[in-house]
mmCIF file of C-alpha atoms and ligand atoms in Angstrom:
data_model
loop_
_atom_site.group_PDB
_atom_site.id
_atom_site.type_symbol
_atom_site.label_atom_id
_atom_site.label_comp_id
_atom_site.label_asym_id
_atom_site.label_seq_id
_atom_site.Cartn_x
_atom_site.Cartn_y
_atom_site.Cartn_z
ATOM 1 C CA MET W 141 4.432 75.507 35.997
ATOM 2 C CA LYS W 142 7.854 74.475 34.992
ATOM 3 C CA ARG W 143 10.746 76.466 36.813
ATOM 4 C CA SER W 144 14.304 75.773 36.788
ATOM 5 C CA THR W 145 17.050 77.632 38.833
ATOM 6 C CA ILE W 146 20.666 77.425 38.427
ATOM 7 C CA LEU W 147 22.133 77.384 41.972
ATOM 8 C CA ARG W 148 25.162 79.560 42.837
ATOM 9 C CA THR W 149 28.279 77.354 42.997
ATOM 10 C CA ALA W 150 29.685 77.434 46.584
ATOM 11 C CA ALA W 151 33.216 77.863 47.341
ATOM 12 C CA VAL W 152 34.585 74.863 48.963
ATOM 13 C CA THR W 153 37.690 75.048 51.317
ATOM 14 C CA ALA W 154 39.919 72.374 49.729
ATOM 15 C CA THR W 155 41.755 70.975 52.738
ATOM 16 C CA THR W 156 41.306 71.670 56.389
ATOM 17 C CA ALA W 157 43.717 69.830 58.671
ATOM 18 C CA LEU W 158 42.102 68.653 61.775
ATOM 19 C CA ALA W 159 43.920 69.462 64.926
ATOM 20 C CA GLY W 160 43.798 66.894 67.642
ATOM 21 C CA THR W 161 42.176 64.068 65.543
ATOM 22 C CA ALA W 162 43.896 60.820 64.900
ATOM 23 C CA LEU W 163 43.340 58.991 61.668
ATOM 24 C CA VAL W 164 43.204 55.271 61.697
ATOM 25 C CA ALA W 165 42.683 53.377 58.475
ATOM 26 C CA CYS W 166 40.518 50.550 59.963
ATOM 27 C CA GLY W 167 38.702 51.206 63.093
ATOM 28 C CA SER W 168 38.121 48.244 65.505
ATOM 29 C CA GLY W 169 34.694 49.472 66.539
ATOM 30 C CA SER W 170 33.766 50.237 70.123
ATOM 31 C CA SER W 171 30.040 50.678 70.304
ATOM 32 C CA SER W 172 29.008 47.659 72.259
ATOM 33 C CA GLU W 173 28.588 49.651 75.362
ATOM 34 C CA GLY W 174 27.102 52.699 73.486
ATOM 35 C CA MET W 175 28.304 55.881 72.161
ATOM 36 C CA LEU W 176 28.556 57.630 75.527
ATOM 37 C CA ALA W 177 30.659 54.856 76.865
ATOM 38 C CA ALA W 178 33.017 55.051 73.844
ATOM 39 C CA ILE W 179 33.452 58.866 74.344
ATOM 40 C CA GLU W 180 34.031 58.389 78.053
ATOM 41 C CA ALA W 181 36.572 55.554 77.262
ATOM 42 C CA GLY W 182 38.450 58.169 75.023
ATOM 43 C CA GLU W 183 38.087 56.233 71.791
ATOM 44 C CA VAL W 184 35.156 56.857 69.418
ATOM 45 C CA THR W 185 34.647 55.428 65.865
ATOM 46 C CA VAL W 186 32.745 57.885 63.704
ATOM 47 C CA GLY W 187 31.384 57.177 60.191
ATOM 48 C CA THR W 188 31.264 59.648 57.406
ATOM 49 C CA LYS W 189 31.717 59.993 53.588
ATOM 50 C CA TYR W 190 35.278 59.970 52.169
ATOM 51 C CA ASP W 191 34.426 61.380 48.653
ATOM 52 C CA GLN W 192 32.325 64.312 49.236
ATOM 53 C CA PRO W 193 34.105 67.656 49.109
ATOM 54 C CA GLY W 194 32.806 70.324 51.608
ATOM 55 C CA LEU W 195 30.908 67.575 53.490
ATOM 56 C CA GLY W 196 32.994 64.390 54.257
ATOM 57 C CA LEU W 197 36.389 64.258 52.477
ATOM 58 C CA HIS W 198 39.433 61.994 53.018
ATOM 59 C CA ASN W 199 42.329 64.313 51.803
ATOM 60 C CA PRO W 200 45.385 62.996 49.934
ATOM 61 C CA ASP W 201 47.332 63.848 53.112
ATOM 62 C CA GLY W 202 45.193 61.516 55.275
ATOM 63 C CA SER W 203 43.393 64.364 56.950
ATOM 64 C CA MET W 204 39.671 64.718 57.068
ATOM 65 C CA SER W 205 37.559 67.814 56.212
ATOM 66 C CA GLY W 206 34.080 68.896 55.582
ATOM 67 C CA LEU W 207 31.034 70.100 57.346
ATOM 68 C CA ASP W 208 29.939 66.774 58.504
ATOM 69 C CA VAL W 209 33.440 65.912 59.809
ATOM 70 C CA ASP W 210 33.421 69.269 61.717
ATOM 71 C CA VAL W 211 29.868 68.757 63.041
ATOM 72 C CA ALA W 212 30.781 65.169 64.352
ATOM 73 C CA GLU W 213 34.026 66.350 66.028
ATOM 74 C CA TYR W 214 32.090 69.306 67.711
ATOM 75 C CA VAL W 215 29.282 67.039 69.068
ATOM 76 C CA VAL W 216 31.716 64.409 70.375
ATOM 77 C CA ASN W 217 34.050 67.000 71.975
ATOM 78 C CA SER W 218 31.150 68.976 73.356
ATOM 79 C CA ILE W 219 29.735 65.801 74.955
ATOM 80 C CA ALA W 220 33.025 64.941 76.496
ATOM 81 C CA GLU W 221 33.459 68.506 77.806
ATOM 82 C CA GLU W 222 29.848 68.675 79.255
ATOM 83 C CA ASN W 223 30.612 65.281 81.203
ATOM 84 C CA GLY W 224 34.092 66.420 82.418
ATOM 85 C CA TRP W 225 35.798 63.782 80.187
ATOM 86 C CA ASP W 226 38.897 64.271 78.043
ATOM 87 C CA ALA W 227 38.428 64.988 74.387
ATOM 88 C CA PRO W 228 38.363 61.328 72.844
ATOM 89 C CA THR W 229 40.595 60.241 69.918
ATOM 90 C CA ILE W 230 38.414 60.060 66.748
ATOM 91 C CA THR W 231 38.862 57.019 64.390
ATOM 92 C CA TRP W 232 37.217 57.734 61.054
ATOM 93 C CA ARG W 233 35.574 55.154 59.142
ATOM 94 C CA GLU W 234 34.098 55.382 55.733
ATOM 95 C CA THR W 235 30.353 54.740 55.488
ATOM 96 C CA PRO W 236 28.752 54.698 52.046
ATOM 97 C CA SER W 237 25.028 55.389 51.675
ATOM 98 C CA ALA W 238 23.825 51.623 51.400
ATOM 99 C CA GLN W 239 25.876 50.489 54.402
ATOM 100 C CA ARG W 240 25.047 53.026 57.099
ATOM 101 C CA GLU W 241 22.402 51.286 58.881
ATOM 102 C CA THR W 242 24.365 47.949 59.031
ATOM 103 C CA LEU W 243 27.482 49.564 60.227
ATOM 104 C CA ILE W 244 25.565 51.216 63.164
ATOM 105 C CA GLN W 245 23.732 47.951 63.976
ATOM 106 C CA ASN W 246 26.978 45.836 63.843
ATOM 107 C CA GLY W 247 28.491 48.252 66.161
ATOM 108 C CA GLU W 248 31.371 49.110 63.646
ATOM 109 C CA VAL W 249 30.785 52.917 64.217
ATOM 110 C CA ASP W 250 29.509 54.645 67.394
ATOM 111 C CA LEU W 251 27.920 57.428 65.386
ATOM 112 C CA ILE W 252 27.465 58.619 61.744
ATOM 113 C CA ALA W 253 27.481 61.989 60.224
ATOM 114 C CA ALA W 254 27.333 61.325 56.457
ATOM 115 C CA THR W 255 24.960 63.509 54.563
ATOM 116 C CA TYR W 256 22.375 61.079 56.407
ATOM 117 C CA SER W 257 18.664 61.950 55.779
ATOM 118 C CA ILE W 258 16.451 61.092 58.644
ATOM 119 C CA ASN W 259 13.428 59.151 57.425
ATOM 120 C CA LYS W 260 10.884 56.639 58.568
ATOM 121 C CA GLY W 261 12.422 53.515 57.211
ATOM 122 C CA ARG W 262 15.935 54.151 58.618
ATOM 123 C CA SER W 263 14.432 55.119 61.884
ATOM 124 C CA GLU W 264 13.224 51.705 62.333
ATOM 125 C CA SER W 265 16.803 50.315 62.405
ATOM 126 C CA VAL W 266 18.834 53.297 63.980
ATOM 127 C CA ASN W 267 18.183 56.411 66.193
ATOM 128 C CA PHE W 268 18.885 59.855 64.830
ATOM 129 C CA GLY W 269 20.080 63.040 66.602
ATOM 130 C CA GLY W 270 19.162 66.129 64.692
ATOM 131 C CA PRO W 271 18.238 67.413 62.275
ATOM 132 C CA TYR W 272 21.116 69.822 62.083
ATOM 133 C CA LEU W 273 20.705 70.845 58.377
ATOM 134 C CA VAL W 274 17.964 70.731 55.921
ATOM 135 C CA THR W 275 18.723 70.714 51.950
ATOM 136 C CA HIS W 276 16.891 69.561 48.840
ATOM 137 C CA GLN W 277 17.408 67.143 46.139
ATOM 138 C CA ALA W 278 18.958 68.610 42.957
ATOM 139 C CA LEU W 279 20.462 67.785 39.727
ATOM 140 C CA LEU W 280 24.112 67.928 38.378
ATOM 141 C CA VAL W 281 24.755 68.124 34.579
ATOM 142 C CA ARG W 282 27.550 69.118 32.428
ATOM 143 C CA GLU W 283 28.030 72.852 31.795
ATOM 144 C CA ASP W 284 27.093 72.736 28.196
ATOM 145 C CA GLU W 285 23.843 70.736 28.795
ATOM 146 C CA ASN W 286 20.823 72.563 27.605
ATOM 147 C CA GLU W 287 18.179 69.982 27.221
ATOM 148 C CA ILE W 288 17.899 68.998 30.982
ATOM 149 C CA THR W 289 16.486 72.118 32.816
ATOM 150 C CA ASP W 290 14.050 70.568 35.258
ATOM 151 C CA LEU W 291 12.594 67.521 36.547
ATOM 152 C CA GLU W 292 10.312 66.782 33.774
ATOM 153 C CA SER W 293 12.907 67.140 31.099
ATOM 154 C CA LEU W 294 14.681 63.979 32.728
ATOM 155 C CA ASP W 295 12.266 61.747 30.983
ATOM 156 C CA GLY W 296 14.193 59.195 28.623
ATOM 157 C CA LYS W 297 17.643 60.445 29.998
ATOM 158 C CA ILE W 298 20.231 58.356 31.743
ATOM 159 C CA LEU W 299 20.349 59.580 35.471
ATOM 160 C CA CYS W 300 22.922 58.383 38.097
ATOM 161 C CA SER W 301 22.504 58.083 41.766
ATOM 162 C CA VAL W 302 23.752 56.195 44.659
ATOM 163 C CA THR W 303 22.425 52.692 45.860
ATOM 164 C CA GLY W 304 20.621 53.141 49.358
ATOM 165 C CA SER W 305 20.224 56.939 49.050
ATOM 166 C CA THR W 306 16.799 58.897 49.449
ATOM 167 C CA PRO W 307 17.327 60.504 46.035
ATOM 168 C CA ALA W 308 17.562 57.311 44.204
ATOM 169 C CA GLN W 309 14.366 56.045 45.781
ATOM 170 C CA LYS W 310 12.409 59.222 45.231
ATOM 171 C CA VAL W 311 13.356 59.394 41.453
ATOM 172 C CA LYS W 312 12.192 55.765 40.880
ATOM 173 C CA ASP W 313 8.900 56.451 42.636
ATOM 174 C CA ALA W 314 8.290 59.824 40.655
ATOM 175 C CA LEU W 315 9.798 59.266 37.311
ATOM 176 C CA PRO W 316 9.412 55.735 36.059
ATOM 177 C CA GLY W 317 10.569 56.907 32.473
ATOM 178 C CA VAL W 318 13.956 57.817 33.753
ATOM 179 C CA GLN W 319 16.865 55.222 33.242
ATOM 180 C CA LEU W 320 18.320 55.215 36.696
ATOM 181 C CA GLN W 321 21.863 53.829 37.118
ATOM 182 C CA GLU W 322 22.828 53.280 40.774
ATOM 183 C CA TYR W 323 26.542 53.443 41.771
ATOM 184 C CA ASP W 324 28.240 52.701 45.163
ATOM 185 C CA THR W 325 29.472 56.459 45.443
ATOM 186 C CA TYR W 326 28.635 59.690 44.307
ATOM 187 C CA SER W 327 32.282 60.269 42.987
ATOM 188 C CA SER W 328 31.795 57.383 40.593
ATOM 189 C CA CYS W 329 28.651 59.318 39.264
ATOM 190 C CA VAL W 330 30.712 62.442 38.917
ATOM 191 C CA GLU W 331 33.283 60.556 36.773
ATOM 192 C CA ALA W 332 30.692 59.013 34.590
ATOM 193 C CA LEU W 333 28.972 62.358 33.983
ATOM 194 C CA ARG W 334 32.363 63.841 33.075
ATOM 195 C CA GLN W 335 32.942 60.988 30.573
ATOM 196 C CA GLY W 336 29.527 61.435 29.165
ATOM 197 C CA ASN W 337 28.262 57.998 30.156
ATOM 198 C CA ILE W 338 25.341 59.455 31.941
ATOM 199 C CA ASP W 339 23.322 62.637 31.411
ATOM 200 C CA ALA W 340 22.829 63.771 34.882
ATOM 201 C CA MET W 341 23.260 62.760 38.558
ATOM 202 C CA THR W 342 20.907 63.423 41.426
ATOM 203 C CA THR W 343 21.421 63.924 45.200
ATOM 204 C CA ASP W 344 21.329 66.589 47.820
ATOM 205 C CA ALA W 345 22.174 70.154 46.489
ATOM 206 C CA THR W 346 24.828 70.350 49.178
ATOM 207 C CA ILE W 347 26.732 67.405 47.818
ATOM 208 C CA LEU W 348 26.393 68.501 44.020
ATOM 209 C CA LEU W 349 27.604 72.110 44.940
ATOM 210 C CA GLY W 350 30.694 70.510 46.485
ATOM 211 C CA TYR W 351 31.462 68.598 43.307
ATOM 212 C CA SER W 352 30.744 71.664 41.067
ATOM 213 C CA ALA W 353 33.044 73.957 43.098
ATOM 214 C CA GLN W 354 35.869 71.398 42.882
ATOM 215 C CA ALA W 355 35.825 71.477 39.026
ATOM 216 C CA PRO W 356 35.007 75.066 37.934
ATOM 217 C CA GLY W 357 33.372 75.390 34.604
ATOM 218 C CA GLN W 358 32.585 71.708 34.104
ATOM 219 C CA PHE W 359 29.203 71.298 35.723
ATOM 220 C CA LYS W 360 26.049 73.204 36.753
ATOM 221 C CA VAL W 361 23.655 72.430 39.656
ATOM 222 C CA ILE W 362 19.803 72.580 38.788
ATOM 223 C CA GLU W 363 17.117 72.743 41.392
ATOM 224 C CA MET W 364 14.454 70.203 41.354
ATOM 225 C CA GLU W 365 10.758 71.280 41.974
ATOM 226 C CA GLN W 366 7.437 69.738 41.777
ATOM 227 C CA ASP W 367 4.370 72.070 41.960
ATOM 228 C CA GLY W 368 6.570 75.032 42.779
ATOM 229 C CA GLU W 369 8.019 73.289 45.949
ATOM 230 C CA PRO W 370 11.399 71.453 46.405
ATOM 231 C CA PHE W 371 10.989 68.047 45.136
ATOM 232 C CA THR W 372 12.400 66.654 48.430
ATOM 233 C CA ASP W 373 13.439 68.092 51.847
ATOM 234 C CA GLU W 374 16.516 66.251 53.209
ATOM 235 C CA TYR W 375 16.962 66.488 56.994
ATOM 236 C CA TYR W 376 20.494 65.604 57.973
ATOM 237 C CA GLY W 377 20.773 63.776 61.075
ATOM 238 C CA ILE W 378 23.419 61.934 63.259
ATOM 239 C CA GLY W 379 22.749 58.232 63.223
ATOM 240 C CA LEU W 380 23.592 56.089 66.297
ATOM 241 C CA ALA W 381 22.302 52.707 67.914
ATOM 242 C CA LYS W 382 18.484 52.130 67.948
ATOM 243 C CA ASP W 383 16.979 53.150 71.311
ATOM 244 C CA ASP W 384 20.152 54.777 72.734
ATOM 245 C CA GLN W 385 17.963 57.552 73.990
ATOM 246 C CA GLU W 386 20.546 59.052 76.544
ATOM 247 C CA ALA W 387 23.063 59.345 73.599
ATOM 248 C CA THR W 388 20.550 60.763 71.365
ATOM 249 C CA ASP W 389 19.560 63.496 74.001
ATOM 250 C CA ALA W 390 23.293 64.212 74.257
ATOM 251 C CA ILE W 391 23.650 64.814 70.682
ATOM 252 C CA ASN W 392 20.729 66.833 70.381
ATOM 253 C CA ASP W 393 21.968 69.108 73.345
ATOM 254 C CA ALA W 394 25.366 69.584 71.410
ATOM 255 C CA LEU W 395 23.619 70.329 68.256
ATOM 256 C CA THR W 396 21.452 73.073 69.816
ATOM 257 C CA LYS W 397 24.626 74.394 71.437
ATOM 258 C CA LEU W 398 26.311 74.375 68.007
ATOM 259 C CA HIS W 399 23.420 76.389 66.382
ATOM 260 C CA GLU W 400 22.887 78.938 69.372
ATOM 261 C CA SER W 401 26.404 79.675 69.574
ATOM 262 C CA GLY W 402 26.603 80.749 66.013
ATOM 263 C CA GLU W 403 29.443 77.982 65.347
ATOM 264 C CA PHE W 404 27.212 76.143 62.886
ATOM 265 C CA ASP W 405 27.266 79.275 60.539
ATOM 266 C CA THR W 406 30.971 79.513 60.846
ATOM 267 C CA LEU W 407 31.257 75.924 59.924
ATOM 268 C CA LEU W 408 28.844 76.195 56.945
ATOM 269 C CA ASP W 409 30.648 79.188 55.745
ATOM 270 C CA LYS W 410 34.072 77.523 56.043
ATOM 271 C CA ASN W 411 33.068 74.341 54.233
ATOM 272 C CA LEU W 412 30.277 75.271 51.789
ATOM 273 C CA GLY W 413 30.806 78.947 51.217
ATOM 274 C CA GLY W 414 27.507 79.768 53.124
ATOM 275 C CA ASP W 415 25.687 77.566 50.878
ATOM 276 C CA GLU W 416 22.255 78.940 50.076
ATOM 277 C CA ALA W 417 20.878 75.459 49.316
ATOM 278 C CA VAL W 418 21.100 74.937 53.135
ATOM 279 C CA SER W 419 19.051 75.823 56.350
ATOM 280 C CA PRO W 420 19.599 74.772 59.858
ATOM 281 C CA GLY W 421 17.291 72.181 61.330
ATOM 282 C CA THR W 422 15.660 72.020 64.814
ATOM 283 C CA PRO W 423 17.587 69.281 66.689
ATOM 284 C CA GLY W 424 15.178 66.974 68.375
ATOM 285 C CA ASP W 425 12.174 67.961 66.271
ATOM 286 C CA LEU W 426 11.302 64.956 64.126
ATOM 287 C CA SER W 427 7.790 66.061 63.477
ATOM 288 C CA PHE W 428 8.596 66.069 59.605
ATOM 289 C CA ILE W 429 8.702 62.195 59.580
ATOM 290 C CA GLU W 430 5.493 60.845 58.067
HETATM 291 N N1 LIG G 78 20.966 62.543 51.982
HETATM 292 C C1 LIG G 78 20.555 61.538 51.143
HETATM 293 C C2 LIG G 78 20.648 60.121 51.914
HETATM 294 O O1 LIG G 78 20.853 60.043 52.994
HETATM 295 C C3 LIG G 78 21.562 61.508 50.051
HETATM 296 C C4 LIG G 78 23.024 61.630 50.459
HETATM 297 C C5 LIG G 78 23.663 60.233 50.628
HETATM 298 O O2 LIG G 78 23.361 59.264 49.923
HETATM 299 O O3 LIG G 78 24.341 60.230 51.639
HETATM 300 O O4 LIG G 78 20.276 59.281 51.287
#
């Protein structure tokens, strides 16, 4: 049965200044001794997205904002506090979808919080703390679009997603009739959609709701379902060096505290307006990986 649902657009807090966070354009990287050693040394390099409002955004004034930014800060500071270390200086580093595993493996970042779905393939190269959030793949179309209403109606349409992302791969596998164009970033997909060069873009509902909220009246978000179920489940994790189990456990403890204290709901509300396309994950439970 075909079913389409328009998701409510979330209110996105435009700019949130980060207190106590240093922004440095180019990080030097510091993870050769592991994430915990970097936090103890007082300088940690955190990877996130720079162009995803409500999740990871590098603002014109140089500050960072978004749920992933806040979650990463919470985790790093809570690990420092737990160990009796000073809160470290965070150097932010942009980590586009296709580069995340490589940047971790090269030691250019100590951890990544960047709408980063945990899956089997990625788990062979990096460790994941989390999941701290679960969302689903969805579609973004122009407000006046009336032909694209669900997964099936994408056939023959031009769809945009990002290289190295799970949604791009899932669409290729499930819908060979779709003309998929892969860009480096979601913001370039949004621009192509605005210009009319593509018909729709696909990625996580969280990300699409952020773009939709940023440009009121221009776009709408459509859920993707298959056999009455969400087309995908995207479990967001915090990526770090492969086999660094001590740091992974520390991240999971911090994420559990984030959820149990109620702080996660506060951050969700602040950044994504209490986004209904999101549910909290269970940190440390990776049983969903096939
Ligand atoms: N969560 C998906 C992924 O990790 C899509 C979002 C992204 O590309 O960052 O691939």
